[in-house]
Amino acid sequence: MSERSETLPDDPFGGRHPTSHERMTGLPWDASYQDGPAPWDIGQPQPAIMRLASEGRFAGTVLDAGCGTGENALHIASLGLSVVGVDVAETALAIARAKAADRKIKIEFAAADAFELEHLGRKFDTVLDGGLFHTFDSEERSRYVASLASVTERHGTLYVLCFSDIGPDIGPHPVRQAELRAAFSPRNGWNVVAIESDRVQTRYHDHGAPAWLATIKRI
Ligand SMILES: C[S@@+](CC[C@H](N)C(=O)[O-])C[C@H]1O[C@@H](n2cnc3c(N)ncnc32)[C@H](O)[C@@H]1O
């Protein structure tokens, strides 16, 4: 569980223990959304996620963990699925809700800590992580994986799209395949079905950065 403290009125982390990424940058995630689009916020769904969706790989109820301004979640919801997007950045959630209203898409965006997803009090058939896992250090990853397990239905599917460590022009937080396999193992209730090479588009890569798209089943 993440450490909680009293929420002080001017606490930029809202009572959360800052993540390793926030400690490294000295800023809460919300700050990334306050002055125009964040580097990863490309204003459209990630092509890898659109491809998964077009192949019918999202089924049942869907959770987007670390949804940002919601493009991926909105795309999946626009196909008629029941989708919840969660994030700790209230500014991103406000932008996501405004897009949903504008596009008349039925979807839920909620403030929630990825380390405490069990507080949502519900389970999902498909879970998406588009760029969250790779921001966590190894201690955070193990807590996050347990939190994901608590909200993923048995035999449910998790998709992790993260920066990879192979190829030119790699993104920040590159992840090795072995790290994915170590984090999601049968020992903690997961089975890695596939890890494929893909791309993550960003605002600063012309043709995207090398990525892994992992398909992981909840045992
Ligand atoms: C690299 S961004 C990716 C955003 C989005 N998935 C996309 O593709 O545009 C990572 C997101 O995870 C969110 N995040 C970071 N730590 C989180 C946590 N502990 N709980 C929930 N969301 C978190 C950030 O606020 C940010 O929106």
Tab-separated table of C-alpha atoms and ligand atoms in Angstrom:
chain	number	residue	atom	x	y	z
A	1	MET	CA	0.000	0.000	0.000
A	2	SER	CA	1.253	3.493	-0.623
A	3	GLU	CA	1.921	5.632	2.398
A	4	ARG	CA	-0.790	8.142	3.113
A	5	SER	CA	-0.458	11.268	5.174
A	6	GLU	CA	-2.837	14.068	6.103
A	7	THR	CA	-3.835	15.988	2.977
A	8	LEU	CA	-2.636	19.536	3.518
A	9	PRO	CA	-4.426	22.241	1.508
A	10	ASP	CA	-1.300	23.064	-0.496
A	11	ASP	CA	-0.043	19.474	-0.849
A	12	PRO	CA	0.496	19.067	-4.628
A	13	PHE	CA	0.405	15.268	-4.193
A	14	GLY	CA	-3.037	15.239	-2.556
A	15	GLY	CA	-1.819	13.157	0.395
A	16	ARG	CA	-0.201	10.512	-1.812
A	17	HIS	CA	3.373	9.429	-1.328
A	18	PRO	CA	5.013	10.874	-4.498
A	19	THR	CA	5.969	8.259	-7.082
A	20	SER	CA	9.614	7.741	-8.120
A	21	HIS	CA	8.895	9.755	-11.277
A	22	GLU	CA	7.464	12.628	-9.248
A	23	ARG	CA	10.445	12.528	-6.862
A	24	MET	CA	12.810	12.570	-9.856
A	25	THR	CA	11.125	15.554	-11.532
A	26	GLY	CA	10.166	17.284	-8.275
A	27	LEU	CA	6.695	17.849	-9.721
A	28	PRO	CA	3.341	16.107	-9.364
A	29	TRP	CA	2.009	14.388	-12.481
A	30	ASP	CA	-0.702	17.016	-12.672
A	31	ALA	CA	1.902	19.694	-13.515
A	32	SER	CA	2.555	17.923	-16.848
A	33	TYR	CA	-0.959	18.810	-17.962
A	34	GLN	CA	-1.132	22.432	-16.816
A	35	ASP	CA	0.777	24.229	-19.604
A	36	GLY	CA	-0.354	22.622	-22.831
A	37	PRO	CA	-0.057	19.017	-23.967
A	38	ALA	CA	2.392	16.726	-22.188
A	39	PRO	CA	5.070	15.045	-24.388
A	40	TRP	CA	3.065	11.783	-24.534
A	41	ASP	CA	-0.281	13.493	-25.088
A	42	ILE	CA	-0.565	13.165	-28.864
A	43	GLY	CA	-4.230	14.178	-29.130
A	44	GLN	CA	-5.300	10.847	-30.577
A	45	PRO	CA	-5.244	7.197	-29.512
A	46	GLN	CA	-1.963	5.312	-29.746
A	47	PRO	CA	-1.924	3.366	-33.059
A	48	ALA	CA	-1.054	0.164	-31.156
A	49	ILE	CA	-4.203	0.552	-29.049
A	50	MET	CA	-6.350	1.325	-32.092
A	51	ARG	CA	-5.037	-1.844	-33.730
A	52	LEU	CA	-5.880	-3.937	-30.650
A	53	ALA	CA	-9.346	-2.422	-30.603
A	54	SER	CA	-9.900	-3.092	-34.308
A	55	GLU	CA	-8.942	-6.726	-33.698
A	56	GLY	CA	-11.643	-6.976	-31.024
A	57	ARG	CA	-9.084	-7.530	-28.251
A	58	PHE	CA	-10.950	-5.339	-25.733
A	59	ALA	CA	-13.898	-7.189	-24.227
A	60	GLY	CA	-16.340	-6.733	-21.376
A	61	THR	CA	-15.614	-4.010	-18.856
A	62	VAL	CA	-12.394	-2.095	-19.453
A	63	LEU	CA	-10.083	-0.177	-17.106
A	64	ASP	CA	-7.485	2.283	-18.445
A	65	ALA	CA	-4.927	2.744	-15.651
A	66	GLY	CA	-3.155	6.109	-15.954
A	67	CYS	CA	-5.526	7.290	-18.686
A	68	GLY	CA	-4.154	10.834	-18.965
A	69	THR	CA	-6.451	12.977	-21.114
A	70	GLY	CA	-8.285	9.852	-22.179
A	71	GLU	CA	-7.707	9.373	-25.924
A	72	ASN	CA	-7.191	5.604	-25.647
A	73	ALA	CA	-10.084	5.099	-23.230
A	74	LEU	CA	-12.385	7.293	-25.329
A	75	HIS	CA	-11.538	5.334	-28.460
A	76	ILE	CA	-12.405	2.029	-26.770
A	77	ALA	CA	-15.622	3.475	-25.285
A	78	SER	CA	-16.614	4.834	-28.708
A	79	LEU	CA	-16.782	1.189	-29.863
A	80	GLY	CA	-19.541	0.556	-27.318
A	81	LEU	CA	-17.550	-0.929	-24.434
A	82	SER	CA	-17.983	0.062	-20.811
A	83	VAL	CA	-14.776	1.913	-19.887
A	84	VAL	CA	-13.386	3.486	-16.722
A	85	GLY	CA	-10.277	5.656	-16.988
A	86	VAL	CA	-8.358	6.478	-13.819
A	87	ASP	CA	-5.485	8.839	-13.137
A	88	VAL	CA	-4.004	10.893	-10.305
A	89	ALA	CA	-3.811	14.053	-12.433
A	90	GLU	CA	-7.030	16.014	-11.922
A	91	THR	CA	-6.197	18.383	-14.792
A	92	ALA	CA	-5.886	15.435	-17.192
A	93	LEU	CA	-9.171	13.991	-15.919
A	94	ALA	CA	-10.942	17.336	-16.431
A	95	ILE	CA	-9.670	17.457	-20.034
A	96	ALA	CA	-10.759	13.830	-20.572
A	97	ARG	CA	-14.260	14.510	-19.209
A	98	ALA	CA	-14.607	17.586	-21.435
A	99	LYS	CA	-13.632	15.513	-24.511
A	100	ALA	CA	-16.185	12.845	-23.561
A	101	ALA	CA	-18.940	15.469	-23.240
A	102	ASP	CA	-17.886	17.106	-26.492
A	103	ARG	CA	-17.826	13.805	-28.406
A	104	LYS	CA	-20.953	12.504	-26.623
A	105	ILE	CA	-19.157	9.350	-25.500
A	106	LYS	CA	-20.413	7.506	-22.409
A	107	ILE	CA	-17.414	6.815	-20.178
A	108	GLU	CA	-16.297	7.250	-16.585
A	109	PHE	CA	-13.139	9.110	-15.590
A	110	ALA	CA	-12.187	8.885	-11.929
A	111	ALA	CA	-9.340	10.025	-9.707
A	112	ALA	CA	-7.656	6.918	-8.352
A	113	ASP	CA	-4.183	5.835	-7.331
A	114	ALA	CA	-2.877	2.930	-9.411
A	115	PHE	CA	-1.347	1.473	-6.241
A	116	GLU	CA	-4.777	1.261	-4.609
A	117	LEU	CA	-7.094	0.156	-7.406
A	118	GLU	CA	-8.950	-2.161	-5.032
A	119	HIS	CA	-10.574	1.018	-3.673
A	120	LEU	CA	-12.572	1.161	-6.921
A	121	GLY	CA	-14.545	-1.786	-5.544
A	122	ARG	CA	-15.011	-3.414	-8.946
A	123	LYS	CA	-13.329	-5.781	-11.367
A	124	PHE	CA	-12.598	-5.514	-15.053
A	125	ASP	CA	-12.354	-8.013	-17.930
A	126	THR	CA	-9.711	-6.034	-19.799
A	127	VAL	CA	-7.159	-3.622	-18.388
A	128	LEU	CA	-4.975	-1.224	-20.353
A	129	ASP	CA	-1.728	0.350	-19.257
A	130	GLY	CA	-0.576	2.825	-21.886
A	131	GLY	CA	2.640	4.284	-20.550
A	132	LEU	CA	2.207	3.935	-16.790
A	133	PHE	CA	4.115	0.754	-15.891
A	134	HIS	CA	7.346	2.084	-17.372
A	135	THR	CA	7.288	5.165	-15.111
A	136	PHE	CA	7.515	3.042	-11.949
A	137	ASP	CA	10.675	1.767	-10.266
A	138	SER	CA	10.945	-1.911	-9.354
A	139	GLU	CA	9.515	-1.544	-5.841
A	140	GLU	CA	6.545	0.398	-7.232
A	141	ARG	CA	6.066	-2.146	-10.009
A	142	SER	CA	5.505	-4.963	-7.553
A	143	ARG	CA	2.878	-2.950	-5.637
A	144	TYR	CA	1.255	-1.854	-8.896
A	145	VAL	CA	1.091	-5.405	-10.243
A	146	ALA	CA	-0.646	-6.556	-7.030
A	147	SER	CA	-3.065	-3.642	-7.312
A	148	LEU	CA	-3.822	-4.550	-10.957
A	149	ALA	CA	-4.410	-8.169	-9.898
A	150	SER	CA	-7.003	-7.011	-7.371
A	151	VAL	CA	-9.197	-5.471	-10.094
A	152	THR	CA	-8.669	-7.878	-12.997
A	153	GLU	CA	-11.132	-10.734	-13.413
A	154	ARG	CA	-9.776	-14.265	-13.497
A	155	HIS	CA	-8.798	-15.021	-17.140
A	156	GLY	CA	-9.036	-11.285	-17.829
A	157	THR	CA	-6.469	-9.617	-20.087
A	158	LEU	CA	-4.005	-6.852	-19.367
A	159	TYR	CA	-2.274	-4.946	-22.172
A	160	VAL	CA	0.897	-3.054	-21.295
A	161	LEU	CA	2.293	-0.653	-23.881
A	162	CYS	CA	5.665	0.596	-22.663
A	163	PHE	CA	8.948	1.946	-23.990
A	164	SER	CA	11.396	-0.788	-24.950
A	165	ASP	CA	15.163	-0.903	-24.564
A	166	ILE	CA	15.880	-2.033	-28.139
A	167	GLY	CA	16.334	0.110	-31.231
A	168	PRO	CA	17.353	3.649	-32.075
A	169	ASP	CA	15.805	6.675	-30.386
A	170	ILE	CA	14.560	4.838	-27.278
A	171	GLY	CA	12.205	6.707	-24.959
A	172	PRO	CA	12.710	7.532	-21.289
A	173	HIS	CA	12.210	4.614	-18.851
A	174	PRO	CA	13.110	1.832	-21.347
A	175	VAL	CA	11.887	-1.569	-20.150
A	176	ARG	CA	13.565	-4.922	-20.839
A	177	GLN	CA	11.381	-7.897	-21.795
A	178	ALA	CA	12.835	-9.711	-18.788
A	179	GLU	CA	11.533	-6.957	-16.502
A	180	LEU	CA	8.001	-7.468	-17.824
A	181	ARG	CA	8.270	-11.232	-17.358
A	182	ALA	CA	9.646	-10.807	-13.828
A	183	ALA	CA	6.931	-8.332	-12.829
A	184	PHE	CA	4.040	-10.411	-14.233
A	185	SER	CA	4.759	-13.996	-13.256
A	186	PRO	CA	2.586	-17.016	-12.390
A	187	ARG	CA	3.859	-16.546	-8.818
A	188	ASN	CA	1.841	-13.342	-8.516
A	189	GLY	CA	-1.113	-14.417	-10.617
A	190	TRP	CA	-0.165	-13.498	-14.179
A	191	ASN	CA	0.841	-15.265	-17.335
A	192	VAL	CA	2.669	-13.313	-20.048
A	193	VAL	CA	1.142	-14.565	-23.296
A	194	ALA	CA	3.025	-12.369	-25.756
A	195	ILE	CA	5.467	-9.485	-25.908
A	196	GLU	CA	5.576	-7.903	-29.340
A	197	SER	CA	7.651	-5.060	-30.757
A	198	ASP	CA	5.601	-1.950	-31.357
A	199	ARG	CA	5.891	1.834	-31.268
A	200	VAL	CA	4.778	4.509	-28.810
A	201	GLN	CA	4.043	7.805	-30.511
A	202	THR	CA	5.106	10.937	-28.669
A	203	ARG	CA	5.172	14.630	-29.493
A	204	TYR	CA	8.960	14.528	-29.867
A	205	HIS	CA	9.557	11.351	-31.908
A	206	ASP	CA	8.872	11.654	-35.653
A	207	HIS	CA	8.022	7.984	-36.028
A	208	GLY	CA	7.426	6.981	-32.427
A	209	ALA	CA	9.756	5.303	-29.975
A	210	PRO	CA	10.433	1.558	-29.774
A	211	ALA	CA	7.932	-0.125	-27.506
A	212	TRP	CA	6.733	-3.445	-26.173
A	213	LEU	CA	3.099	-4.407	-26.380
A	214	ALA	CA	2.608	-7.120	-23.767
A	215	THR	CA	-0.492	-9.297	-23.592
A	216	ILE	CA	-0.809	-10.679	-20.080
A	217	LYS	CA	-3.493	-12.959	-18.694
A	218	ARG	CA	-4.754	-12.983	-15.124
A	219	ILE	CA	-4.594	-16.550	-13.839
B	1	LIG	C1	3.064	8.707	-19.562
B	1	LIG	S1	1.452	9.180	-19.049
B	1	LIG	C2	0.398	8.243	-20.131
B	1	LIG	C3	-1.007	8.786	-20.165
B	1	LIG	C4	-1.967	8.072	-21.125
B	1	LIG	N1	-2.089	6.659	-20.855
B	1	LIG	C5	-1.593	8.306	-22.555
B	1	LIG	O1	-1.283	7.342	-23.274
B	1	LIG	O2	-1.624	9.487	-22.984
B	1	LIG	C6	1.284	8.323	-17.481
B	1	LIG	C7	-0.007	8.685	-16.777
B	1	LIG	O3	-0.097	7.941	-15.563
B	1	LIG	C8	-0.586	8.787	-14.537
B	1	LIG	N2	-0.119	8.260	-13.239
B	1	LIG	C9	1.135	8.287	-12.742
B	1	LIG	N3	1.184	7.719	-11.528
B	1	LIG	C10	-0.087	7.301	-11.264
B	1	LIG	C11	-0.685	6.620	-10.172
B	1	LIG	N4	0.023	6.270	-9.084
B	1	LIG	N5	-1.997	6.344	-10.238
B	1	LIG	C12	-2.732	6.700	-11.323
B	1	LIG	N6	-2.227	7.343	-12.385
B	1	LIG	C13	-0.912	7.637	-12.358
B	1	LIG	C14	-0.029	10.159	-14.873
B	1	LIG	O4	-0.752	11.203	-14.284
B	1	LIG	C15	-0.121	10.154	-16.385
B	1	LIG	O5	-1.352	10.666	-16.817
